[in-house]
Coordinates of N, CA and C in Angstrom, one line a residue:
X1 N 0.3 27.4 5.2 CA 1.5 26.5 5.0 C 1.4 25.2 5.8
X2 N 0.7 25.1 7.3 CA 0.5 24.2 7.6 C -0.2 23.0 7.6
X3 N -1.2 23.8 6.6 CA -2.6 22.9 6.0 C -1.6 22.0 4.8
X4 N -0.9 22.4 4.0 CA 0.0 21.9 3.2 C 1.1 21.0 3.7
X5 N 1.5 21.2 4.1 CA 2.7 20.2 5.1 C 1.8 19.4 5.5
X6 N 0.9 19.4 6.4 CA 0.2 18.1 7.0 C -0.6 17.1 5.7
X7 N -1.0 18.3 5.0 CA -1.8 17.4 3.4 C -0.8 16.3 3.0
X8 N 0.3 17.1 2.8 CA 1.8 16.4 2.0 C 2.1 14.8 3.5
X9 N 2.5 15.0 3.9 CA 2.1 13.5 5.3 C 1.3 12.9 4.8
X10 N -0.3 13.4 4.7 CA -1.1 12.2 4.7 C -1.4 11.4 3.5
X11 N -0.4 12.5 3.1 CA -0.5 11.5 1.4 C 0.3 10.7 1.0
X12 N 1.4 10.6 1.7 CA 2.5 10.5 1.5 C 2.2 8.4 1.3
X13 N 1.9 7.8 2.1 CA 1.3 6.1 2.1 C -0.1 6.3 1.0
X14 N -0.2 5.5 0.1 CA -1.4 5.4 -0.2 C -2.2 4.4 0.3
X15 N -1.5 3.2 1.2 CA -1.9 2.3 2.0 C -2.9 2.3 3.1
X16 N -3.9 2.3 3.5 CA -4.6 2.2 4.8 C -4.1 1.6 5.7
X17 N -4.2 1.5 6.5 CA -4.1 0.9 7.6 C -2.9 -0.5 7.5
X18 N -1.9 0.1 7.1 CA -0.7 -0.9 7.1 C 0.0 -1.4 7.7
X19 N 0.0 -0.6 9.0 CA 0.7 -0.9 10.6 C -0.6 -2.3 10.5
X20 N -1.4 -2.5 10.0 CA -2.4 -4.0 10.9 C -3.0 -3.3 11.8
X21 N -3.0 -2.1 12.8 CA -3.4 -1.9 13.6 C -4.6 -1.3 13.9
X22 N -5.7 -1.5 13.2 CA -7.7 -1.4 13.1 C -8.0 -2.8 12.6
X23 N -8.8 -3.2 13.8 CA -9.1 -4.8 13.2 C -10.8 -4.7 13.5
X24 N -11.6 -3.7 12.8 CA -13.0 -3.5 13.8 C -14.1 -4.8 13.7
X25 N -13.4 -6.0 12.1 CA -14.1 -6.7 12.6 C -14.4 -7.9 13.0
X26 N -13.0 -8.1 13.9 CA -12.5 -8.9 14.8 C -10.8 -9.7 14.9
X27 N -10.4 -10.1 15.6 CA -9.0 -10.4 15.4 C -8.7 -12.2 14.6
X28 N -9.7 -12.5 14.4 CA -9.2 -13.7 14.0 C -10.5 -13.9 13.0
X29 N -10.2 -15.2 11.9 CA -11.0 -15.3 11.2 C -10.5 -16.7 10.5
X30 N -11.0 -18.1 10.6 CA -10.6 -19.6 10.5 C -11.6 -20.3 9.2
X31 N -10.9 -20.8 9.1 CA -11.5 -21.6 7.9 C -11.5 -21.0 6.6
X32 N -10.6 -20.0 6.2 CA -10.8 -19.1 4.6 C -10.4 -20.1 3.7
X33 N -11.2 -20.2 2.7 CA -10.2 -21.0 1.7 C -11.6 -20.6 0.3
X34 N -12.3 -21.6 0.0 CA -13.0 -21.9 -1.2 C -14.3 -20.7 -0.7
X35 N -14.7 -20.0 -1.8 CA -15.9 -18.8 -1.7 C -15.7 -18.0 0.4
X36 N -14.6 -17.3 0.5 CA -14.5 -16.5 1.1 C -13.8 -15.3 1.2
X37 N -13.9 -15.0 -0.1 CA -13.8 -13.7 -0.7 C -13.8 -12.5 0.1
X38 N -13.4 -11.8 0.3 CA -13.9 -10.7 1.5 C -13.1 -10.1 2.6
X39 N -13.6 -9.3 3.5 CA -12.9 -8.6 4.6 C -13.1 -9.6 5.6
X40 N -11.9 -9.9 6.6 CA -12.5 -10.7 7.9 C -12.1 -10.2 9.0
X41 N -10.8 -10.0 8.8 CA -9.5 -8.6 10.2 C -9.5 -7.7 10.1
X42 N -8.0 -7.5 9.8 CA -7.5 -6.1 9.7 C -8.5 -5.6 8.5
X43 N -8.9 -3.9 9.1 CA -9.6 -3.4 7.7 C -8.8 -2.8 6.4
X44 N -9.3 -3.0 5.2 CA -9.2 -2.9 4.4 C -8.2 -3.9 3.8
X45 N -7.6 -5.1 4.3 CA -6.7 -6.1 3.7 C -7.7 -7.2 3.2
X46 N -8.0 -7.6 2.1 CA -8.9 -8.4 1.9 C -8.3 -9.8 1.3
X47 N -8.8 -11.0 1.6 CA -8.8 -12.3 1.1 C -9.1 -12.5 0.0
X48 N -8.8 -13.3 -0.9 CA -8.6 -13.7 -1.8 C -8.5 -14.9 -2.6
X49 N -9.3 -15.3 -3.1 CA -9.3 -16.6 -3.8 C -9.4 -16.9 -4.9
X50 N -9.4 -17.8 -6.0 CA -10.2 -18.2 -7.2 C -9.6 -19.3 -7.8
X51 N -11.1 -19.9 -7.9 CA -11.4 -21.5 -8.5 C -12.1 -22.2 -7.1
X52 N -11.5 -23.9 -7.2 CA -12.0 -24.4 -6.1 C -11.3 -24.9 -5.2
X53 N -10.5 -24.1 -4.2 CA -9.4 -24.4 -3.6 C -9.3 -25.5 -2.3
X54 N -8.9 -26.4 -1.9 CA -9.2 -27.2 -0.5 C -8.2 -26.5 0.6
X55 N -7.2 -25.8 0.1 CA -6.5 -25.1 1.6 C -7.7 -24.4 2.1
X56 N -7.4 -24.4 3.5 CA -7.8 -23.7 4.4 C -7.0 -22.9 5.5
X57 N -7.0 -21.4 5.6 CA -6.4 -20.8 6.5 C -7.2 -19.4 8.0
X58 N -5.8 -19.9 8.4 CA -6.7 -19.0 9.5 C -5.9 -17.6 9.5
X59 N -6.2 -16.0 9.3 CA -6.1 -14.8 9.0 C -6.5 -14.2 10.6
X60 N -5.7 -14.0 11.0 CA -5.4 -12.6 12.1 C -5.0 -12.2 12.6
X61 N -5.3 -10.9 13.5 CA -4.1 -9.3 14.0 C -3.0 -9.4 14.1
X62 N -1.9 -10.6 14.5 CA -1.0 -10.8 15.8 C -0.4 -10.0 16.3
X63 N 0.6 -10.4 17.2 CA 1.4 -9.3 18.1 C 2.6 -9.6 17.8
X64 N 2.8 -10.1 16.6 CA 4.2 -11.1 16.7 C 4.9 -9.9 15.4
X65 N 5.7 -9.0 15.6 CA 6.8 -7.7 14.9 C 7.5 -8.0 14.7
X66 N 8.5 -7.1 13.8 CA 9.8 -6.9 14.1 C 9.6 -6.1 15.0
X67 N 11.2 -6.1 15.4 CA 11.3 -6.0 17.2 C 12.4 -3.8 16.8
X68 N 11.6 -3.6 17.5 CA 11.9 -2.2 17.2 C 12.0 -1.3 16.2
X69 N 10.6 -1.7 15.5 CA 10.4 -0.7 14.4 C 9.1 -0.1 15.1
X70 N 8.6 -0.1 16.0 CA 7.5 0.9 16.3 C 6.2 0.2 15.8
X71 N 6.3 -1.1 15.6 CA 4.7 -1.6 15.2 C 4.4 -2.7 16.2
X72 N 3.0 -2.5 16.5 CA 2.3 -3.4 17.5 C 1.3 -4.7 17.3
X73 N 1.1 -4.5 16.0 CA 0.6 -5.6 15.0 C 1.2 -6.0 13.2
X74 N 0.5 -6.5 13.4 CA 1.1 -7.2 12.1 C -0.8 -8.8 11.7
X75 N -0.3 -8.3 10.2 CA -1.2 -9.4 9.9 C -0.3 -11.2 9.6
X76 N -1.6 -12.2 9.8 CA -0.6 -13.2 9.8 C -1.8 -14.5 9.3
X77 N -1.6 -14.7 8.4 CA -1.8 -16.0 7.6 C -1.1 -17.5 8.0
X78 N -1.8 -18.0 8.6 CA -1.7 -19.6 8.6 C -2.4 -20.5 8.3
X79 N -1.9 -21.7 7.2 CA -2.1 -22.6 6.9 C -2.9 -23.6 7.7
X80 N -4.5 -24.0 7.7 CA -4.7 -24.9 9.1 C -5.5 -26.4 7.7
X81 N -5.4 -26.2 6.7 CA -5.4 -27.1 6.0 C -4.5 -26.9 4.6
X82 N -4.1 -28.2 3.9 CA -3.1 -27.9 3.3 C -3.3 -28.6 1.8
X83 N -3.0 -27.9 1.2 CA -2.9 -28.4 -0.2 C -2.2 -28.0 -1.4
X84 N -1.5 -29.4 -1.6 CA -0.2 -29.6 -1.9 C 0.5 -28.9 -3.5
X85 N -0.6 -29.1 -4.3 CA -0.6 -28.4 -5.7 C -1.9 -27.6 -5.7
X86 N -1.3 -26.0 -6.1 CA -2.7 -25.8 -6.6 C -3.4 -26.0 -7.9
X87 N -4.5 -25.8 -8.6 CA -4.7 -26.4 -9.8 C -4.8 -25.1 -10.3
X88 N -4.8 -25.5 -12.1 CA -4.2 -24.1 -12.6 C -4.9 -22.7 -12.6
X89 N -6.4 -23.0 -12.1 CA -7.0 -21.6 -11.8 C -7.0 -20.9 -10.6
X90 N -6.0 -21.5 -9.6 CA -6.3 -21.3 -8.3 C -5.1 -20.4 -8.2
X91 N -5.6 -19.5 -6.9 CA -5.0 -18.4 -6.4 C -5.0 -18.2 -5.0
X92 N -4.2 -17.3 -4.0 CA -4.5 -16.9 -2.8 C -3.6 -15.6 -2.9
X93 N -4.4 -14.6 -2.6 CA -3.8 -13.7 -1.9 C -4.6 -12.6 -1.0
X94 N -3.7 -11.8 -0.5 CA -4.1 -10.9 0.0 C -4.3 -9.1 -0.6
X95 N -5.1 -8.3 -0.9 CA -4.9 -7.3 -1.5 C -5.8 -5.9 -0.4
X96 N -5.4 -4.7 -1.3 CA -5.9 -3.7 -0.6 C -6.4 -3.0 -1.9
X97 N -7.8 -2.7 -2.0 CA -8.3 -1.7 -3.2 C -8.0 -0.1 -2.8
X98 N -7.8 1.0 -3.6 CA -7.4 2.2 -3.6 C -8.1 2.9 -4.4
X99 N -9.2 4.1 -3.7 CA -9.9 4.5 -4.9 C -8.7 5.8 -5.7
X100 N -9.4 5.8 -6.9 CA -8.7 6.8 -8.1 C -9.0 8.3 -7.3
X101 N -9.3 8.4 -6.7 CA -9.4 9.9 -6.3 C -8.5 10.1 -5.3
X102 N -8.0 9.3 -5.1 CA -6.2 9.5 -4.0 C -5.7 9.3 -4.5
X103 N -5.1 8.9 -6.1 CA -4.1 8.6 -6.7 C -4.0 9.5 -8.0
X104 N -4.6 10.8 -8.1 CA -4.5 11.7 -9.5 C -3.2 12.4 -9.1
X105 N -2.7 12.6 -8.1 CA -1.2 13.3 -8.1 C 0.2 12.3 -8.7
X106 N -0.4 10.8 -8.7 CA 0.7 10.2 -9.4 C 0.8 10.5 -10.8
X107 N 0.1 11.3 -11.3 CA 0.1 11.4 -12.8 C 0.3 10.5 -13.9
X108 N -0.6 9.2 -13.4 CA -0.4 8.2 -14.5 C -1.2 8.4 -15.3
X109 N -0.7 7.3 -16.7 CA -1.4 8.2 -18.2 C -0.7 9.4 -18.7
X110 N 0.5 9.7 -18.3 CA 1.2 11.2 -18.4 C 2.5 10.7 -18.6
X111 N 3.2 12.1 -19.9 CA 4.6 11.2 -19.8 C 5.5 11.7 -18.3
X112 N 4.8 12.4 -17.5 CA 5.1 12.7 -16.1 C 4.7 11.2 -14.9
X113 N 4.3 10.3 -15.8 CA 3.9 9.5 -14.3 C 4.6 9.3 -13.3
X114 N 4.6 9.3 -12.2 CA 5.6 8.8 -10.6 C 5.3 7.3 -10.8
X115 N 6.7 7.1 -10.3 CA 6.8 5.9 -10.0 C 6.4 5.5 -8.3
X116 N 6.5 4.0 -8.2 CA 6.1 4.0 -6.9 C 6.8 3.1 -6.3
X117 N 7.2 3.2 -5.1 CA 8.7 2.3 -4.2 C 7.0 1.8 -2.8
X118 N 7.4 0.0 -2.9 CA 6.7 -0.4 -1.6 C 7.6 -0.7 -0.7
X119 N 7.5 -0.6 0.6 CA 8.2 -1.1 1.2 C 7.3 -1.6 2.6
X120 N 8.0 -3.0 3.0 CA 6.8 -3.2 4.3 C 7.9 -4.7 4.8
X121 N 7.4 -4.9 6.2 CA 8.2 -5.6 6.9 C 7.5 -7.2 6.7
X122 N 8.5 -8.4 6.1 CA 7.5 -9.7 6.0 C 8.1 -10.7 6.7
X123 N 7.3 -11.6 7.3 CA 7.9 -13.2 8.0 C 7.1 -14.3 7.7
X124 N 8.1 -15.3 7.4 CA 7.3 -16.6 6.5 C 8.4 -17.7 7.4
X125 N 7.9 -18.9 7.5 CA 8.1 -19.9 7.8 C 8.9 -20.5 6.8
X126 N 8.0 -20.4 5.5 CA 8.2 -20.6 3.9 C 9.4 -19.9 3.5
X127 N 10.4 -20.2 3.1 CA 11.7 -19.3 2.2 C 11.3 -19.8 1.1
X128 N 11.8 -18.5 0.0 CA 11.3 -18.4 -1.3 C 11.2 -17.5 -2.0
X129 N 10.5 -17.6 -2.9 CA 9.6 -16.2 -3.9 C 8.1 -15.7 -3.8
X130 N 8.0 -14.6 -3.7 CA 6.5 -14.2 -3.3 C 6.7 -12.9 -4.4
X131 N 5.6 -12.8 -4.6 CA 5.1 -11.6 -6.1 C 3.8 -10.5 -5.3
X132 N 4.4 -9.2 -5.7 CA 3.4 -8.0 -5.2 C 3.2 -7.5 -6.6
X133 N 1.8 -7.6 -6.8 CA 1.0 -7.3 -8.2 C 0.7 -6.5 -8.1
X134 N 0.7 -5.4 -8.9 CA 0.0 -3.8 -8.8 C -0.9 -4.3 -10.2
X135 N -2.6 -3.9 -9.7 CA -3.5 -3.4 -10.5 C -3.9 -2.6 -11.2
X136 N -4.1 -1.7 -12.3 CA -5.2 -0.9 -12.7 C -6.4 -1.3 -13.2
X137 N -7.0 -1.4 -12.3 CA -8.4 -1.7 -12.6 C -9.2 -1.2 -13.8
X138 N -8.9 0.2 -13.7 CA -9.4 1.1 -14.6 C -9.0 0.8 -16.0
X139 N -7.7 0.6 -16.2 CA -6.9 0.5 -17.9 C -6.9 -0.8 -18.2
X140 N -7.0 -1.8 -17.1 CA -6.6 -3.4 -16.9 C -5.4 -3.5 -17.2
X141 N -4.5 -3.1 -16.6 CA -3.1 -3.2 -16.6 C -2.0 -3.5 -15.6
X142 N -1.2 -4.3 -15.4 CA -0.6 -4.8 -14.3 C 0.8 -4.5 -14.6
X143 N 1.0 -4.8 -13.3 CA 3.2 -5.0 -12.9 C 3.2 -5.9 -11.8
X144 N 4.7 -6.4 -11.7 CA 4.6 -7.2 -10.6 C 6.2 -7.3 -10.5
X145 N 6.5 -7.0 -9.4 CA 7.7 -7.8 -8.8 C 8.1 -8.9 -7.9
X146 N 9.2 -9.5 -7.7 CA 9.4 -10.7 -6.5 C 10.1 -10.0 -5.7
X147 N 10.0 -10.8 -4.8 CA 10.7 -10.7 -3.2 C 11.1 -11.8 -2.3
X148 N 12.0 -12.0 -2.2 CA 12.4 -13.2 -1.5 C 12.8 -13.3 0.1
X149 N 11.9 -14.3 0.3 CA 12.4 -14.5 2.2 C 13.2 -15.4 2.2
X150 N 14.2 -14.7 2.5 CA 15.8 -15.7 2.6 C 15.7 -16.4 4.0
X151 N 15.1 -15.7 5.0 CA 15.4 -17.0 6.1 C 13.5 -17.2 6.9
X152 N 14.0 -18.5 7.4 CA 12.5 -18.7 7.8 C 12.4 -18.0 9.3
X153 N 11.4 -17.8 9.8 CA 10.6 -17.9 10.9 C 11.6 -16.3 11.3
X154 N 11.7 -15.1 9.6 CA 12.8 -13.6 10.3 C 11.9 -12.9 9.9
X155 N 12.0 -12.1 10.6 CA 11.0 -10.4 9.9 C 12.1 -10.0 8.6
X156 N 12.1 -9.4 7.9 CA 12.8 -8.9 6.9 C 12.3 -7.4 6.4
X157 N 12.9 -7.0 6.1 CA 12.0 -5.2 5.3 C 12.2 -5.8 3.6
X158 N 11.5 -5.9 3.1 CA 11.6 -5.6 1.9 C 11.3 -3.9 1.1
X159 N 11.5 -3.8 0.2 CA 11.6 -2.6 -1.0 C 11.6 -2.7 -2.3
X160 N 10.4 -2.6 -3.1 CA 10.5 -2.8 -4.1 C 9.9 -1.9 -5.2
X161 N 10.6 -1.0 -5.8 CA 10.0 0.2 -7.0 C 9.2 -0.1 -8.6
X162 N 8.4 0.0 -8.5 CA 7.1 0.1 -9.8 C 7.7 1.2 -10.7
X163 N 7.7 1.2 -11.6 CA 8.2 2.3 -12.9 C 6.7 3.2 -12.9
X164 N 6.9 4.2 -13.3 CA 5.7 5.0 -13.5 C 5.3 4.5 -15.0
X165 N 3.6 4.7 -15.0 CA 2.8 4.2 -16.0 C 2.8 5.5 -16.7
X166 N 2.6 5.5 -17.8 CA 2.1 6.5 -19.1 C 1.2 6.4 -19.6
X167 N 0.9 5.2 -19.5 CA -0.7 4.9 -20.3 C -1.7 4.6 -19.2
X168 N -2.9 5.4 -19.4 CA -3.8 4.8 -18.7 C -3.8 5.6 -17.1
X169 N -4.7 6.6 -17.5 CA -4.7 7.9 -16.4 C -6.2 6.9 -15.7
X170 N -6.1 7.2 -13.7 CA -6.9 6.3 -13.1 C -8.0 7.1 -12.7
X171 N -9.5 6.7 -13.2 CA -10.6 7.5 -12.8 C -10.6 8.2 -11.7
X172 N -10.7 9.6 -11.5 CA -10.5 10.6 -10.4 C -12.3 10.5 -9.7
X173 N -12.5 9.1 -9.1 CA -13.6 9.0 -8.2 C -13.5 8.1 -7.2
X174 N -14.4 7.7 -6.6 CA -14.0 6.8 -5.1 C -14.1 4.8 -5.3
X175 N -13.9 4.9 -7.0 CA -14.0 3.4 -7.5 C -12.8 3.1 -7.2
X176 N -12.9 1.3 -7.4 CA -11.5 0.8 -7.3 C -10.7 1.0 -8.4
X177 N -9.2 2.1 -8.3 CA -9.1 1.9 -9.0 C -7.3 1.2 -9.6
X178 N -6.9 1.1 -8.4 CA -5.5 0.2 -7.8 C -6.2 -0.9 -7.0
X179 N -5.4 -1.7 -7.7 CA -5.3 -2.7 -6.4 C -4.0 -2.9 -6.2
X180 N -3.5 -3.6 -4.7 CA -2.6 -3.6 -4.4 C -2.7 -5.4 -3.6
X181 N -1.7 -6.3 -4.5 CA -1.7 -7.5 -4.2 C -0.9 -8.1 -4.1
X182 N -1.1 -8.9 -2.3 CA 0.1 -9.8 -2.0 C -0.1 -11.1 -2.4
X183 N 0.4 -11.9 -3.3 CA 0.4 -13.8 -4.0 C 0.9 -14.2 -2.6
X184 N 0.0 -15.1 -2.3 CA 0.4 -16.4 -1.5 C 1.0 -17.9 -2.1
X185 N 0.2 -18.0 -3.6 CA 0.0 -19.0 -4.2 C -0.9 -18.9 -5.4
X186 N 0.0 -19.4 -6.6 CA -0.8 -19.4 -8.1 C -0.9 -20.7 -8.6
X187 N -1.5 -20.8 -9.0 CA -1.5 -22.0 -10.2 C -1.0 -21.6 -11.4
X188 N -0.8 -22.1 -12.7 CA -0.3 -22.2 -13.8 C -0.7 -21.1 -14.9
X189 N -1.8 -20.9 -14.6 CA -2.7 -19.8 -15.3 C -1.9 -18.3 -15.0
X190 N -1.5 -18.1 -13.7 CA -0.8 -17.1 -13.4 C 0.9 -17.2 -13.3
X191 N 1.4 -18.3 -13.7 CA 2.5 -18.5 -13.3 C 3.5 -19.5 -14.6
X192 N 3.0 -19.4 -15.6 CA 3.5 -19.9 -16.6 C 4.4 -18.9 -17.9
X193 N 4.5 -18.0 -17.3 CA 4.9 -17.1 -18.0 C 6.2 -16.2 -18.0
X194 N 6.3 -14.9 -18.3 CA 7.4 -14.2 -17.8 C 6.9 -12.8 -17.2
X195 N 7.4 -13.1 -15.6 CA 6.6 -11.7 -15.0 C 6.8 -10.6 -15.1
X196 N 5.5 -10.1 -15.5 CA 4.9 -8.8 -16.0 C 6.0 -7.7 -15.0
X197 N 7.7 -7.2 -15.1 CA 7.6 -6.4 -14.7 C 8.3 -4.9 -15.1
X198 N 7.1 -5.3 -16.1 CA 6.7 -3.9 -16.8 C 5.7 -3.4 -16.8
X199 N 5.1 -2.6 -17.1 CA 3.4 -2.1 -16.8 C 2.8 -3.0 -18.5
X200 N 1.8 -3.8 -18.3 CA 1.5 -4.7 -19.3 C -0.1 -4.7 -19.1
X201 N -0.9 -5.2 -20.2 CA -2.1 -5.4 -19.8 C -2.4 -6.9 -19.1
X202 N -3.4 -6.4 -18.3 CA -3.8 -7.7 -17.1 C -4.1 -8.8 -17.2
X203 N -4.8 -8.6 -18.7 CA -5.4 -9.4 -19.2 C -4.4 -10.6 -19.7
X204 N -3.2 -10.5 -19.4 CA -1.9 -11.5 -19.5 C -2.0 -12.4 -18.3
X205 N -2.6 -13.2 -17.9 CA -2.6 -13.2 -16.1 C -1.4 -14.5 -15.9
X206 N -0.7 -15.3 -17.5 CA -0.1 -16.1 -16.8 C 1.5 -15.2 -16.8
X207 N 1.6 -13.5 -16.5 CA 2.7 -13.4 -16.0 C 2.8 -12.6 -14.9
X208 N 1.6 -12.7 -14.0 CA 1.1 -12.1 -12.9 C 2.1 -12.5 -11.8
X209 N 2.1 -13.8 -11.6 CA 2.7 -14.5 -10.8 C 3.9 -15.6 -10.6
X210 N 4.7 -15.1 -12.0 CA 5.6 -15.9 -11.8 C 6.5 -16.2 -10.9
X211 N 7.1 -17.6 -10.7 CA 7.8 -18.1 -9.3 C 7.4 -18.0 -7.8
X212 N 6.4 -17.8 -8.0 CA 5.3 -17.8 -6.3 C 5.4 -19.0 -5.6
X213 N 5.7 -19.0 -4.6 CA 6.1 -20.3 -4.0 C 4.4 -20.7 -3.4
X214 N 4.1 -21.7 -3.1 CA 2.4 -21.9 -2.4 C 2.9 -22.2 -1.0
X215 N 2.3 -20.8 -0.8 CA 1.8 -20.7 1.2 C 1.4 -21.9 1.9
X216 N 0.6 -23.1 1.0 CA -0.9 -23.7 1.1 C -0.4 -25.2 1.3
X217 N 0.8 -25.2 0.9 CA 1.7 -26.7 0.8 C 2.0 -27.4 2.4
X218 N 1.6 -26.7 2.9 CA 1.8 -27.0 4.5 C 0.9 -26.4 5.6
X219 N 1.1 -27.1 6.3 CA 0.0 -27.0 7.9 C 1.3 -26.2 8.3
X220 N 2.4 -26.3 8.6 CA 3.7 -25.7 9.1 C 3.7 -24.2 8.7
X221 N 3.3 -23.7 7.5 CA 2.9 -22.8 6.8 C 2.6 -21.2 7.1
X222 N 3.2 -20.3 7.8 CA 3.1 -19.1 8.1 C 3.5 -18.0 7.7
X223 N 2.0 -16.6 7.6 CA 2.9 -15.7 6.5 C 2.7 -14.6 7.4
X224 N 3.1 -13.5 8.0 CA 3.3 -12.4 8.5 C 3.8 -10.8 7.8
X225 N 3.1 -9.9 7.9 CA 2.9 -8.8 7.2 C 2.8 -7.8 8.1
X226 N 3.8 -6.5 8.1 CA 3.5 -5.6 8.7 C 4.0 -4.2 8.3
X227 N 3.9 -3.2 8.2 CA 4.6 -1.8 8.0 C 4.7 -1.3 6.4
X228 N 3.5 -1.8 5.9 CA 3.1 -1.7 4.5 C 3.4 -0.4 3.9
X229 N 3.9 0.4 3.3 CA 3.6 1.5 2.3 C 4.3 1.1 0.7
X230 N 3.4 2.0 0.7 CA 3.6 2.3 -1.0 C 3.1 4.2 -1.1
X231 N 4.2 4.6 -1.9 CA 4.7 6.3 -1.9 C 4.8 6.7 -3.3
X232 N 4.7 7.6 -3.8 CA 5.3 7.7 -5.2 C 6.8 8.0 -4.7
X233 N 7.9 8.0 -6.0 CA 9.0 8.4 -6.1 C 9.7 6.5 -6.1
X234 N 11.0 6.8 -6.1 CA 11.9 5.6 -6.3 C 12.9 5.3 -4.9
X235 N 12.8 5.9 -3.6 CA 12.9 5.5 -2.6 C 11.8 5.4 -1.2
X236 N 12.4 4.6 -0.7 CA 11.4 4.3 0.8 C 11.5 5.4 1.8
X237 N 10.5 5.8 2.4 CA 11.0 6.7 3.6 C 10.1 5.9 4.7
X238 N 10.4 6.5 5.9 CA 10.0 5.5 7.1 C 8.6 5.7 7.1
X239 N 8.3 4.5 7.6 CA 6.8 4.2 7.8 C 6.2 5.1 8.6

């Protein structure tokens, strides 16, 4: 019984390390912008780009929370070069890959699929619209919803629920087979559209990101992230 109860916990996040709190390979990381694709901090939250972008930012650990939820880091994106429009193939975000063999209890591709509720604590300088893309890599199929930071320079909890998928069951191996993506900034390509928030094929990409405000518009520019999960079912439970 106990092996089960503790299974059931650790399953419960499919997020890694969403407190921010494992940074093994290093706390700071300056200059990301054009071909820096990759891991640089916190592990498993990866950078993101595409086309040929001139922002440049600086990505890492801070100490800077909301103030009594029990977290001691948080990831944080600042703008240290800035650019003003992005062009229409350009992107920024941040994402986390999930392989398919932690995700066969959602029963996607079934008319049983779970749905999935994110919830995670955000602070931006920036007030606006920001878009969380859910991938399947596997089916090429997306969703996306918005979230808005109503005030600047506040922690806020956001919550936001994904419908369960029916189509498109996720390879039961250690490939990517979710991605999990935070928009900083789209260009037109992603953002010309009407956002995908319904489970749609990916291959749509200008309704990936509609209404995304650009992170990248300012040197003033700060994005803060912390207390990440994503659960099956249609409500949040604590982090």
């Amino acid at each position: 019984g106990n092996y089960v109860a503790l299974n059931t916990v650790g399953m419960k996040n499919i997020i890694i390390n969403g407190d921010m709190s494992i940074a093994q390979r290093g706390t700071s990381a300056t200059g990301l912008g054009d071909n820096d694709n990759g891991y640089h901090t916190v592990d498993r939250w990866r950078f993101q780009e595409v086309g040929t972008p001139t922002f440049e930012f600086t990505q890492s650990q801070s100490t800077d929370v909301p103030s009594g939820q029990g977290f001691a880091t948080s990831l944080k994106m600042d703008c240290t070069t800035a650019q003003g429009s992005l062009a229409s193939d350009e992107l920024i975000r941040i994402a986390q890959r999930v392989e398919g063999q932690n995700l066969q209890y959602l029963k996607k591709g079934t008319a049983n699929a779970e749905s999935l509720t994110a919830s995670f604590w955000v602070k931006s300088s920036k007030t606006g619209t920001y878009i969380l893309n859910l991938v399947d890599q596997d089916n090429t199929r997306q969703i996306s919803k918005s979230y808005t930071i109503d005030s600047a320079n506040t922690w806020e909890k956001k919550t936001l629920t994904f419908e369960g998928d029916t189509t498109g069951a996720f390879d039961n191996d250690n490939g990517n087979s979710l991605q999990v993506i935070f928009f900083l900034g789209a260009g037109t390509d992603y953002t010309s559209g009407t956002l995908a928030t319904s489970w749609e094929a990916s291959a749509l990409n200008t309704n990936t990101a509609v209404g995304q405000v650009n992170l990248a518009d300012s040197t003033a520019n700060e994005w803060f992230i912390t207390g990440v999960q994503l659960e099956a079912g249609t409500t949040a439970s604590d982090f």
